[in-house]
XYZ file of C-alpha atoms in Angstrom:
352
model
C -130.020 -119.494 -77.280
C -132.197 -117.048 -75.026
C -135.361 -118.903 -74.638
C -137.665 -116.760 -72.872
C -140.783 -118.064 -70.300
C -144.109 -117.173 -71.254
C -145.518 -115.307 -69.082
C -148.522 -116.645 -67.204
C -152.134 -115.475 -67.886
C -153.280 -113.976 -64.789
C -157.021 -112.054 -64.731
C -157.513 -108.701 -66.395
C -155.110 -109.449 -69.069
C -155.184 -106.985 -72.148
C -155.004 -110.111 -73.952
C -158.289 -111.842 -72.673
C -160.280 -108.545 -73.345
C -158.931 -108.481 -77.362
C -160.393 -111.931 -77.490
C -163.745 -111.372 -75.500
C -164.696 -108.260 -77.589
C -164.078 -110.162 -80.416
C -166.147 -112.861 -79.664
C -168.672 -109.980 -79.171
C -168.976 -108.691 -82.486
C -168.517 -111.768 -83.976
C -171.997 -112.874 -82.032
C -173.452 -109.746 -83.003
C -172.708 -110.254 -86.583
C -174.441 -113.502 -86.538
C -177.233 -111.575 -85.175
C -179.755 -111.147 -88.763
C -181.229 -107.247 -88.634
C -184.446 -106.480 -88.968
C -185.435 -103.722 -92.119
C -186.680 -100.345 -90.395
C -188.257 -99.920 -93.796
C -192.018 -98.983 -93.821
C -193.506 -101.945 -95.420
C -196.431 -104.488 -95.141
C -194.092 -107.214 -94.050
C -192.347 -107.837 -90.390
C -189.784 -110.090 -88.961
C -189.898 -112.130 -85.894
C -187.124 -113.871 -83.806
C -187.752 -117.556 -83.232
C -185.504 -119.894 -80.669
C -182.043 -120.758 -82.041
C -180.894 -123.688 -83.109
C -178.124 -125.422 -81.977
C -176.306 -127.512 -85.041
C -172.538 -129.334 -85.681
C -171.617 -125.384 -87.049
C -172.889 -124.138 -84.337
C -175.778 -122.017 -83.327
C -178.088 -120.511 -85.869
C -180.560 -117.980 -84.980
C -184.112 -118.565 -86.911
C -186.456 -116.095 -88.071
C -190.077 -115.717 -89.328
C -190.870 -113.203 -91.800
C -194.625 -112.370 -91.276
C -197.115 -110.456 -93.352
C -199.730 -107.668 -92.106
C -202.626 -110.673 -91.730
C -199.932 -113.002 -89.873
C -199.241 -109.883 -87.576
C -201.402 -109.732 -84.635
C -198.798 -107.228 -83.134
C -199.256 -104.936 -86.050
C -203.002 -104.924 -85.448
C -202.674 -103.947 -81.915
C -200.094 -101.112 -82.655
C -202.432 -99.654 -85.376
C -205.487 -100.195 -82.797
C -203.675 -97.760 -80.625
C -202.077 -95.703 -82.848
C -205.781 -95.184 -84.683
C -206.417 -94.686 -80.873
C -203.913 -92.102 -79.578
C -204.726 -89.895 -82.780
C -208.280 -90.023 -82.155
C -208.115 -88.905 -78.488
C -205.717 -86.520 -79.962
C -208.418 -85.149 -82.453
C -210.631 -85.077 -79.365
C -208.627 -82.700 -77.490
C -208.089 -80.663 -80.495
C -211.258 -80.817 -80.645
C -212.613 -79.372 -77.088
C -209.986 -76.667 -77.234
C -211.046 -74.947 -80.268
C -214.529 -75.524 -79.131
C -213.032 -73.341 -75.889
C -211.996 -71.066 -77.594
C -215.272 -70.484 -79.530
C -216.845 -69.978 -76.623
C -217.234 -66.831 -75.625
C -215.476 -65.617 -72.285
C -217.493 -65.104 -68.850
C -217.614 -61.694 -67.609
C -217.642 -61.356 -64.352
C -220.647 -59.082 -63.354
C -219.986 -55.883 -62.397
C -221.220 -54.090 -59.487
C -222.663 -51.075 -59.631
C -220.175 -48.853 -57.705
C -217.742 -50.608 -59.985
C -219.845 -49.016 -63.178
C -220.065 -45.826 -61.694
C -216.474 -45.780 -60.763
C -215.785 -47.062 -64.816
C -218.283 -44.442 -65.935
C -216.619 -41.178 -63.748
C -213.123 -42.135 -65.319
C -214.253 -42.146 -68.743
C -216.378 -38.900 -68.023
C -213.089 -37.342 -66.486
C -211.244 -38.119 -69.719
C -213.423 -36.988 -71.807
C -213.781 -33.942 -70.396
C -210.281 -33.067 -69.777
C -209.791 -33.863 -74.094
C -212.664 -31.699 -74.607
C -210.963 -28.613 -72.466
C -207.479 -29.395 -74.324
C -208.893 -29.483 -77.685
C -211.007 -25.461 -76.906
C -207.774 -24.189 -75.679
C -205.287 -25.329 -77.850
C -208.167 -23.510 -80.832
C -208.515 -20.236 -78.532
C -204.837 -20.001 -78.523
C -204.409 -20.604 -82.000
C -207.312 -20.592 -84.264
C -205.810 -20.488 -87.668
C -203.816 -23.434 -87.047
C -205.730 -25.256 -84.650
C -209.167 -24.950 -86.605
C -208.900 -28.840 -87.677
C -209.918 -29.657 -83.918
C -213.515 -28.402 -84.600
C -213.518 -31.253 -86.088
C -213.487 -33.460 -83.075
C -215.316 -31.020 -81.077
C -218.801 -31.434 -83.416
C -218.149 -35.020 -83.534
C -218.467 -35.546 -80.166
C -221.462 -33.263 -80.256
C -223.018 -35.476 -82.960
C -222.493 -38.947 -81.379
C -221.330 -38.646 -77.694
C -219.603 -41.017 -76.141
C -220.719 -44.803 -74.635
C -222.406 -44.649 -71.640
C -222.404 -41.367 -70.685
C -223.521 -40.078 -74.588
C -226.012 -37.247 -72.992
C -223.557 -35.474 -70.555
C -220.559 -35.273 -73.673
C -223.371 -33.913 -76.164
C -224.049 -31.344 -73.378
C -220.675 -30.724 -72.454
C -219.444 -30.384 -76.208
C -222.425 -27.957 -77.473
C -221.656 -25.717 -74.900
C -217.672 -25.576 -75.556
C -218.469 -25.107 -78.903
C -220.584 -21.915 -77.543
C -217.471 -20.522 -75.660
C -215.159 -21.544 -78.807
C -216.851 -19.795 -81.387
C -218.094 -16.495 -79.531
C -213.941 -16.372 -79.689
C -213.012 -16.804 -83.093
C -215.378 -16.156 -85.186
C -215.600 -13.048 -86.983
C -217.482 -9.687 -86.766
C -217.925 -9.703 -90.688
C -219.912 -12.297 -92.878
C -217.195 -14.551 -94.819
C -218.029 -14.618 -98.453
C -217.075 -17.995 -99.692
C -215.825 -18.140 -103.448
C -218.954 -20.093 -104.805
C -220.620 -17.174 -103.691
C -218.854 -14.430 -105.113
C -219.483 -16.441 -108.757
C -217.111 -17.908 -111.436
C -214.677 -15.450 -112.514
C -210.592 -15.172 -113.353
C -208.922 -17.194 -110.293
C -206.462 -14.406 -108.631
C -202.926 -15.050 -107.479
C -203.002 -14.793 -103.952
C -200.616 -14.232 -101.426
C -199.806 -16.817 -99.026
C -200.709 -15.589 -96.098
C -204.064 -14.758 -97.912
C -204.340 -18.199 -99.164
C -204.230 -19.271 -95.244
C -206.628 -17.080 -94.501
C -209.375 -17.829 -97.073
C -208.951 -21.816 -96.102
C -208.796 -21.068 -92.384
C -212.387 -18.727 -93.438
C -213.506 -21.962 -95.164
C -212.611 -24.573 -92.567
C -214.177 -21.860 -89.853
C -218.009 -21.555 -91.820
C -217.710 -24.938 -92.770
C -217.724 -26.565 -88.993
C -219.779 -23.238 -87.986
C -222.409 -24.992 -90.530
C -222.283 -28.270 -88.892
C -222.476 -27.399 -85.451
C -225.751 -25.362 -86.291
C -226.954 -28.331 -88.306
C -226.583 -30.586 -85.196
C -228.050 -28.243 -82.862
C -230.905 -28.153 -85.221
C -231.278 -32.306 -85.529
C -231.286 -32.439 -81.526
C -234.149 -29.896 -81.183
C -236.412 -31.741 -83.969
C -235.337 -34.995 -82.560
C -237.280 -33.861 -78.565
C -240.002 -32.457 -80.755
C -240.365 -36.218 -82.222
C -239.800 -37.874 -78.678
C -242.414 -35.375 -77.200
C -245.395 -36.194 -79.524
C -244.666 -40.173 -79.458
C -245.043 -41.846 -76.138
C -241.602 -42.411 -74.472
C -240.278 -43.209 -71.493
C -239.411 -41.137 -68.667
C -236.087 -41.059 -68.388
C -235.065 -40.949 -71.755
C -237.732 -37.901 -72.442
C -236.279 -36.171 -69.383
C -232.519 -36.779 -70.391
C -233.619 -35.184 -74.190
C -235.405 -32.652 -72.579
C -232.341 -31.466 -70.585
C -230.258 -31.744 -74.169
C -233.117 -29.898 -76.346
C -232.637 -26.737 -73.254
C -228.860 -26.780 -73.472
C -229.440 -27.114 -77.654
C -231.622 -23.775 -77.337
C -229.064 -21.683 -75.189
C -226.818 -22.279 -77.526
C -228.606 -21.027 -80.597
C -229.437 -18.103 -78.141
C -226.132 -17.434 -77.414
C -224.596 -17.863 -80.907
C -227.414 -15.548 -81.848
C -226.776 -12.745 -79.273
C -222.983 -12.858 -79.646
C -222.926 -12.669 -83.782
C -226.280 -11.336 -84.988
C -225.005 -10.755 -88.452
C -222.651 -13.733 -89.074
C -223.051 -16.334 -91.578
C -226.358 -18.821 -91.214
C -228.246 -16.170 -88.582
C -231.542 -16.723 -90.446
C -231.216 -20.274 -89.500
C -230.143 -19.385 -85.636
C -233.235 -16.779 -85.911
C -235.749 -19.659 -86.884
C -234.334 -21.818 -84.275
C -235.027 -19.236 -81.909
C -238.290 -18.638 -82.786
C -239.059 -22.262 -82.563
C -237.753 -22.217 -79.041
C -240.197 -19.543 -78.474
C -242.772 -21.357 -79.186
C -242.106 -24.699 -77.214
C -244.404 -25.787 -74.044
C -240.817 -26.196 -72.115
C -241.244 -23.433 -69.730
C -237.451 -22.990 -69.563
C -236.450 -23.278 -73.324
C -239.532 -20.809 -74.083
C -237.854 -18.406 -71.653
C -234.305 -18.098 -72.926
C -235.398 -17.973 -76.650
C -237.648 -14.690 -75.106
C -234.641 -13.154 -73.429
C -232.433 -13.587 -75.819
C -235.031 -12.148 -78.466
C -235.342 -9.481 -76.257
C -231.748 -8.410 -76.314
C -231.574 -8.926 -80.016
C -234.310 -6.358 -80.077
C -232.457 -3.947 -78.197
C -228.642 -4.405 -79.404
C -229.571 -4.795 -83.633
C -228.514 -1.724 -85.071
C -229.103 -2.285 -88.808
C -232.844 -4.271 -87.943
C -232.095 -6.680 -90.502
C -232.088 -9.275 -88.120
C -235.009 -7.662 -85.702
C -237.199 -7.522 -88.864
C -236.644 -11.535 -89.597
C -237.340 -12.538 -86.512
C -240.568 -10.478 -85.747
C -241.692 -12.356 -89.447
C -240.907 -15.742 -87.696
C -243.055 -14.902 -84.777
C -245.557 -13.849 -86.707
C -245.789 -16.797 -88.819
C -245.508 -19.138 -85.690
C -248.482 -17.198 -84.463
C -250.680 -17.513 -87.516
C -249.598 -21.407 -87.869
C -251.173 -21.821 -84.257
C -254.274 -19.911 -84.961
C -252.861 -16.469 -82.660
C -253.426 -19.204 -79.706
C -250.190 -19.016 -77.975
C -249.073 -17.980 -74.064
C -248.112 -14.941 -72.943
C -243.818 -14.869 -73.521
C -244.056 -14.948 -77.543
C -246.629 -11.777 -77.089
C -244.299 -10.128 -74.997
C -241.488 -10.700 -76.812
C -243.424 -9.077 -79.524
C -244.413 -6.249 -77.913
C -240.971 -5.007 -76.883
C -239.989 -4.513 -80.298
C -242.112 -1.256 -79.648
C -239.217 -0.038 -78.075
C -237.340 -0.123 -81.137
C -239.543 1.573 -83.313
C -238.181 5.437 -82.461
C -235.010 4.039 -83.681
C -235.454 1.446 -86.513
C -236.503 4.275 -89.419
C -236.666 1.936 -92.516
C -237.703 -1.310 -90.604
C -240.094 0.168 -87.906
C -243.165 -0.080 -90.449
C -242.432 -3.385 -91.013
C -242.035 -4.378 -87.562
C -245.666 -2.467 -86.139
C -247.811 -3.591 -89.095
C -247.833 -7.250 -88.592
């Protein structure tokens, strides 16, 4: 019979390690677990006990009262969220806040107020050319044109009214018309016609043309009654200087529009304008209104326009008691010069 040795222990057996993990979990089975479960009652780990079966681990189940640990943690949890709500707190208060600008220095606002002047002119020279080349098509960017007129721009709102009014000038001496355009509500309600469409273009491109011809007047005629306001109510210097150089630039326009189409749509209301001119204690706007009178007097061929305005001066005359300077009588008196040729109107024009 083969009777085999055993084989002596020695250290780092496999065998040893088998036995020591065991005895591991076994310890750690004894071990009682404590409930992770949210509730009002806690467990805590006394000594052990050392009996005959051997040692037995004691425990103490305690309730939220019996918990002086519990207290603490809720103490600082209670704690930690408040200084939490605090710093929610200051940062939306932060952000309510508004910001601090940094002041700005006055070469720094000049420098600001150049650019945007730069800009807006170079839009302002786009928008006229791209109508010049184009009218029939382009004729929506009127449009922006008279808006800028009527409201200007931040901070530098008198030099874009002046800069706009006078484009406008240039842009319609260009396209508009040497005829009168006879809108439909003024030829009356009647059969609607089939039109062509190529005629159709034209009539709303006729439309779209009076239609910001109107407005432009309009505002021309809102910034001349607004320096009349400003004059007769106290106002400061440099605002009644800044509407007084706006009112001049308003009244060369109305001259010029005048001049350039005597017999185009609204002239009665360009003729009144200039009359009104005529009649201002501005030096300068009293001068072109008389030049450009003048020239009306001279170039009017069919007198229909001659005739209203000599009626216009001749009102403004009576309203002011025949007290007025020396330009609105001279400006009457040239229209002498036009009696040899006006037949029909000539009577009307002498016999004021």
């Amino acid at each position: 019979m083969d009777v085999r040795r055993r084989k002596p222990w020695r250290k780092g057996h496999l065998g040893k390690r088998r036995r020591a993990k065991d005895s591991d979990e076994q310890a750690y089975e004894k071990v009682p677990r404590r409930s992770t479960a949210k509730d009002d009652t806690s467990v805590r780990m006394l000594l052990p006990v050392k009996t005959k079966h051997g040692i037995v681990q004691k425990t103490q189940v305690l309730t939220r009262e019996d918990n002086p640990v519990s207290d603490e943690e809720q103490q600082d949890r209670s704690d930690s969220e408040g200084y939490e709500d605090e710093q929610a707190e200051s940062l939306h208060a932060a952000k309510a806040l508004p910001e601090l600008k940094v002041p700005r220095t006055p070469v720094k606002s000049l420098s600001e107020k150049y650019r945007q002047l730069q800009d807006v002119k170079q839009k302002i020279g786009s928008l006229a050319s791209a109508i010049v080349e184009d009218p029939q098509d382009k004729v929506g960017h009127l449009k922006e044109l008279v808006a800028l007129l009527r409201d200007g721009a931040p901070g530098v709102s008198h030099i874009v009214q002046r800069l706009a009014a006078l484009t406008l000038l240039e842009v319609f001496r260009d396209v508009v018309p040497g005829y009168a355009i006879t809108t439909p509500t003024a030829q009356g309600s009647g059969p609607k016609q089939r039109l062509k469409k190529e005629t159709r273009a034209l009539v709303g491109y006729e439309e779209a043309l009076l239609r910001y011809y109107g407005q432009y007047v309009g505002c021309l005629r809102k910034i001349l009654a607004r320096h009349l306001r400003r004059l007769k109510a106290p106002q400061n210097a440099l605002r009644l200087r800044l509407s007084t150089a706006l009112a001049q630039v308003a009244a060369r326009c109305v001259c010029g529009l005048l001049l350039a189409h005597p017999h185009f749509n609204l002239h009665g209301q360009l003729i009144e304008l200039a009359v009104h001119c005529l009649g201002s204690a501005d030096e300068k706007m009293s001068l072109t209104a008389c030049q450009a009178l003048r020239h009306l007097y001279r170039q009017d061929r069919l007198g229909e326009s001659t005739l209203e305005a000599v009626k216009r001066t001749k009102a403004l005359l009576k309203a002011r008691g025949l007290q007025a300077s020396v330009v609105p009588l001279w400006s009457r008196f040239n229209t002498a010069m036009k009696s040899k040729v006006l037949r029909g109107t000539s009577q009307g024009v002498v016999n004021l």
